JSON list of C-alpha atoms in Angstrom, two decimals:
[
{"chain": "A", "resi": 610, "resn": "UNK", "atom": "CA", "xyz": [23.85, 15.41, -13.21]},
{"chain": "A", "resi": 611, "resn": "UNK", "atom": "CA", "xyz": [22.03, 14.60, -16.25]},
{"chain": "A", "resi": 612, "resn": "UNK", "atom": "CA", "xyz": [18.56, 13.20, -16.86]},
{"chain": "A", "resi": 613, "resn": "UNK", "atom": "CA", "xyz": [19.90, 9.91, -16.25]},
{"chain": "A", "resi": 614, "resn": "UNK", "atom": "CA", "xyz": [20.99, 10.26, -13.27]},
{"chain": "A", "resi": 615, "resn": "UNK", "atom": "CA", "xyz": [17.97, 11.64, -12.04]},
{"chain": "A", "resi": 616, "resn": "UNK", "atom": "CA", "xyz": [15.93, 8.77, -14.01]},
{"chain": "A", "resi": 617, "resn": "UNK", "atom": "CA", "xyz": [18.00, 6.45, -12.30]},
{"chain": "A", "resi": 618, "resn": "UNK", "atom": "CA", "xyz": [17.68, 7.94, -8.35]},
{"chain": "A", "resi": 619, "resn": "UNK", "atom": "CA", "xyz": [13.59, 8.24, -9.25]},
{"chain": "A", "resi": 620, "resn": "UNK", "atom": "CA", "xyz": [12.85, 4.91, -9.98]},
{"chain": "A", "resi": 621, "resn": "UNK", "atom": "CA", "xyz": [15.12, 3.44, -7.28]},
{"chain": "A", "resi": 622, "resn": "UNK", "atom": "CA", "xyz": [13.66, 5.39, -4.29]},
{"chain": "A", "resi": 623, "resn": "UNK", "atom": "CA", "xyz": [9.74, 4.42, -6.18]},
{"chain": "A", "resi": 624, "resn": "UNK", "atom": "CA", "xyz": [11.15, 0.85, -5.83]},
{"chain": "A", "resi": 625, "resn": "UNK", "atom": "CA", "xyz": [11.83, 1.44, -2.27]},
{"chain": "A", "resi": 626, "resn": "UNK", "atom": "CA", "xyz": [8.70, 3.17, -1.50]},
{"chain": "A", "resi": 627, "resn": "UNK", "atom": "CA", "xyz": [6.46, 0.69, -3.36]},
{"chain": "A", "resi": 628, "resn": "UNK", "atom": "CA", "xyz": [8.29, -2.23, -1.37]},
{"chain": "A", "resi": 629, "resn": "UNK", "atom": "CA", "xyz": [8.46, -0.29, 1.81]},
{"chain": "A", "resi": 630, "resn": "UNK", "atom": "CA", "xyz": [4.76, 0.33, 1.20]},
{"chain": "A", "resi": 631, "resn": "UNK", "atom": "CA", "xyz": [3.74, -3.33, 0.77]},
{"chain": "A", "resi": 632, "resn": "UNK", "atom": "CA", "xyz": [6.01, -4.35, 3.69]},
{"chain": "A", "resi": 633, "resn": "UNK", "atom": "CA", "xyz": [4.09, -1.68, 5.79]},
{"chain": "A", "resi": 634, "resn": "UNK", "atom": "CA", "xyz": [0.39, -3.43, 3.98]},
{"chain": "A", "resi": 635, "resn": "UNK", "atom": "CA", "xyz": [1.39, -6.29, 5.01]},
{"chain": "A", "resi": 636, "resn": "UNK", "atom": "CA", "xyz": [1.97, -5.46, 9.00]},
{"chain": "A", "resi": 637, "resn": "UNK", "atom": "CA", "xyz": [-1.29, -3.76, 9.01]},
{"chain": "A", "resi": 638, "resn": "UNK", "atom": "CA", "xyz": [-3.16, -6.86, 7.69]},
{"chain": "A", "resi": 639, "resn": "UNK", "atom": "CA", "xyz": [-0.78, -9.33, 9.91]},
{"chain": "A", "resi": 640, "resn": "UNK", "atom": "CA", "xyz": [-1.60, -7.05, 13.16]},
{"chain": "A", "resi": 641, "resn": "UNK", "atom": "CA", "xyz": [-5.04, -5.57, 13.00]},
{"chain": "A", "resi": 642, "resn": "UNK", "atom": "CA", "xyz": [-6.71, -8.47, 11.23]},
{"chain": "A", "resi": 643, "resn": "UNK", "atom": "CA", "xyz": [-7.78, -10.06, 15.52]},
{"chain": "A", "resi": 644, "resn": "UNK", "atom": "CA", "xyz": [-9.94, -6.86, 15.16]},
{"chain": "A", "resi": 645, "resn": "UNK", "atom": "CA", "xyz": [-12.51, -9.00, 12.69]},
{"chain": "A", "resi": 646, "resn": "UNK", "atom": "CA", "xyz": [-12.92, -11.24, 15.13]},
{"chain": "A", "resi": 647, "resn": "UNK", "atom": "CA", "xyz": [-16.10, -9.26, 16.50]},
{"chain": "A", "resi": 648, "resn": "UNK", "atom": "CA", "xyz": [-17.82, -11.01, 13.52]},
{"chain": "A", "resi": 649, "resn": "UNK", "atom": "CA", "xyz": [-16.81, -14.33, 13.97]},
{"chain": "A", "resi": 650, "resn": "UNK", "atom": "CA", "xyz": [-20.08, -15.79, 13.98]},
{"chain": "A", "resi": 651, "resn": "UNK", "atom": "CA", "xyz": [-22.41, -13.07, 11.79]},
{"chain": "A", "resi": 652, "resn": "UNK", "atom": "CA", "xyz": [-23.41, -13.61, 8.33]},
{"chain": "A", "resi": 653, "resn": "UNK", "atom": "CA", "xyz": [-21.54, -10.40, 7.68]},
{"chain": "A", "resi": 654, "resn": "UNK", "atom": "CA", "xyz": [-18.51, -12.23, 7.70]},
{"chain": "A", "resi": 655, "resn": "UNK", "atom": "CA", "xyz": [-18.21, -13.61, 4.57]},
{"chain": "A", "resi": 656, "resn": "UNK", "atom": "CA", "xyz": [-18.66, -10.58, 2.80]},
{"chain": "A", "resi": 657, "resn": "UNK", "atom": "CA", "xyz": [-16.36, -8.97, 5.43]},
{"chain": "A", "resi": 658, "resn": "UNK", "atom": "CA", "xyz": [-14.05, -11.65, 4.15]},
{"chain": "A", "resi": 659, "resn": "UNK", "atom": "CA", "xyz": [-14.88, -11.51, 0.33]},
{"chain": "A", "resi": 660, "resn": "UNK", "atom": "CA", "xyz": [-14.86, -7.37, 0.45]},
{"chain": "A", "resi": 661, "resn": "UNK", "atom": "CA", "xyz": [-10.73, -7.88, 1.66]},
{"chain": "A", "resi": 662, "resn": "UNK", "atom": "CA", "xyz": [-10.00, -10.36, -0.39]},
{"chain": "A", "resi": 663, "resn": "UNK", "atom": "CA", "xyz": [-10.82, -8.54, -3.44]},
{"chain": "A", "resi": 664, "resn": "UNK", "atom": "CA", "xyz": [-9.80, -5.62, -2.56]},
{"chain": "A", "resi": 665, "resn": "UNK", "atom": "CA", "xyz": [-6.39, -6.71, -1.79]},
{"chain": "A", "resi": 666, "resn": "UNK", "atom": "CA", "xyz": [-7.06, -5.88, 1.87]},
{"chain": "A", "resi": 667, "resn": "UNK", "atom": "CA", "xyz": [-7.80, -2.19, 1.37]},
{"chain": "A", "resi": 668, "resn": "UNK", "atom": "CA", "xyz": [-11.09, -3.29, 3.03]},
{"chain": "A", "resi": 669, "resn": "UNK", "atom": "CA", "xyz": [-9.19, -3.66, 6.38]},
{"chain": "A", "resi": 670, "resn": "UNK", "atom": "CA", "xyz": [-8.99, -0.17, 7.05]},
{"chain": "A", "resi": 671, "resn": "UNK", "atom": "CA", "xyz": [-12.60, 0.18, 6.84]},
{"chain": "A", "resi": 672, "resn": "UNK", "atom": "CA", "xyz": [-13.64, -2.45, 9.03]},
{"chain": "A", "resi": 673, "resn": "UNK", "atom": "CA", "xyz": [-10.70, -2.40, 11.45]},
{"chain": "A", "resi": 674, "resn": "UNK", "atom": "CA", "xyz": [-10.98, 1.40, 13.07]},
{"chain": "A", "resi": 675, "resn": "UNK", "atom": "CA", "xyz": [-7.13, 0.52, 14.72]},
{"chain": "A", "resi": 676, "resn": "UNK", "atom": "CA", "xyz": [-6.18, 0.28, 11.09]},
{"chain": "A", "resi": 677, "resn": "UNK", "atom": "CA", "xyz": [-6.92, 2.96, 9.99]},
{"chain": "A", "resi": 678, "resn": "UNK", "atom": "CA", "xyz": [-4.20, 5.19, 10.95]},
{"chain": "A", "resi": 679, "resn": "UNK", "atom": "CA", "xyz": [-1.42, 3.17, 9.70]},
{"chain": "A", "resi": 680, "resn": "UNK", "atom": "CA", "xyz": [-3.21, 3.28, 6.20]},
{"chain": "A", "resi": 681, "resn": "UNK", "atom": "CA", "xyz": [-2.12, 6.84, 6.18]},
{"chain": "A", "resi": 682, "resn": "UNK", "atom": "CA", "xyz": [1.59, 5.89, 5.80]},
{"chain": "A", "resi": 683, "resn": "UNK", "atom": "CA", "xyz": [0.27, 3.09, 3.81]},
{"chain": "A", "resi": 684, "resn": "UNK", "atom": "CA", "xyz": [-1.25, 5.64, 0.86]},
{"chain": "A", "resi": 685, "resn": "UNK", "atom": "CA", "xyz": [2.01, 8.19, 1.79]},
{"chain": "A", "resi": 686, "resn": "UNK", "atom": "CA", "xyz": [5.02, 5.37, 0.84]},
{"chain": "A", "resi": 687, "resn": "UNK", "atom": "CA", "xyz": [2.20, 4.08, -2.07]},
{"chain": "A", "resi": 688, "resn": "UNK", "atom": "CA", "xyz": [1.96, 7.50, -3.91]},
{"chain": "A", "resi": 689, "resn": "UNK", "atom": "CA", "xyz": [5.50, 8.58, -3.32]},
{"chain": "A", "resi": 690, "resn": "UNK", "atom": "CA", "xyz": [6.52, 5.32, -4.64]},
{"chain": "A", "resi": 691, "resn": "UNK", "atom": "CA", "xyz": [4.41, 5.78, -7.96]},
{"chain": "A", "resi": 692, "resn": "UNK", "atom": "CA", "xyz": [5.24, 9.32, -8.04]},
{"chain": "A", "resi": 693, "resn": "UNK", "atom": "CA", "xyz": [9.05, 8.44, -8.01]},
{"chain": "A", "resi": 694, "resn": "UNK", "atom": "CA", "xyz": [8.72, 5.35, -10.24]},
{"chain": "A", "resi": 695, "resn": "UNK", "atom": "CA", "xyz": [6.72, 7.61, -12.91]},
{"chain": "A", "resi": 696, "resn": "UNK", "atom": "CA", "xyz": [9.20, 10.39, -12.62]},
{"chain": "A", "resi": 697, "resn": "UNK", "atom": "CA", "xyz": [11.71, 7.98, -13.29]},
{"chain": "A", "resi": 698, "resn": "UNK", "atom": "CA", "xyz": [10.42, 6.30, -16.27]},
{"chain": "A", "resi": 699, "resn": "UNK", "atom": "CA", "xyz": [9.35, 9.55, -17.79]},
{"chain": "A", "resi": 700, "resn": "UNK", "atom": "CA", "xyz": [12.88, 11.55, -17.43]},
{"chain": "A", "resi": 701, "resn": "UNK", "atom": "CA", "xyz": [14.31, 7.58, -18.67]},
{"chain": "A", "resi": 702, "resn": "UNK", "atom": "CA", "xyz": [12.65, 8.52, -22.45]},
{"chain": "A", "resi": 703, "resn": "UNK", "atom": "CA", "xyz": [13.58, 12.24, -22.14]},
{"chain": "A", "resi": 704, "resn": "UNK", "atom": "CA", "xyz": [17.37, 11.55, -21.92]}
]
């Protein structure tokens, strides 16, 4: 196989992390969100809500403690998926 072909396999597995990875973000924030209910009526709350929002809902895992062991797969498929997608571009300009 040449570099090619390995620039080719690299970035398509990083795709499928990367997508597999925001699939995966986007269960975790679907499912564990009910746990933010326990400041429903605190002042907390709205920086509770403006600390996920900007974050792009990395804050979950912080506040949501059921979260936070599904972020591990999150930051697995998320830095295989760069990893691969990098390798890919990279061994793409050396062939």
């Amino acid at each position: 196989m040449s570099y090619l072909d390995y620039a080719v396999l690299s970035l398509l597995t990083g795709i499928i992390f990367i997508a597999f990875s925001a699939l995966w973000q986007m269960y975790v924030v679907l499912s564990e969100s009910y746990t933010l209910d326990r400041y429903k009526n605190s002042p907390k709350m709205l920086w509770i809500a403006m600390a996920v929002f900007f974050s792009f809902s990395l804050a979950l895992y912080y506040f949501c403690p059921n979260a936070r062991k599904k972020g591990i797969v999150f930051l697995i498929t998320g830095t295989l998926g760069v990893l691969g997608y990098g390798l890919g571009m990279w061994l793409k300009t050396k062939a």
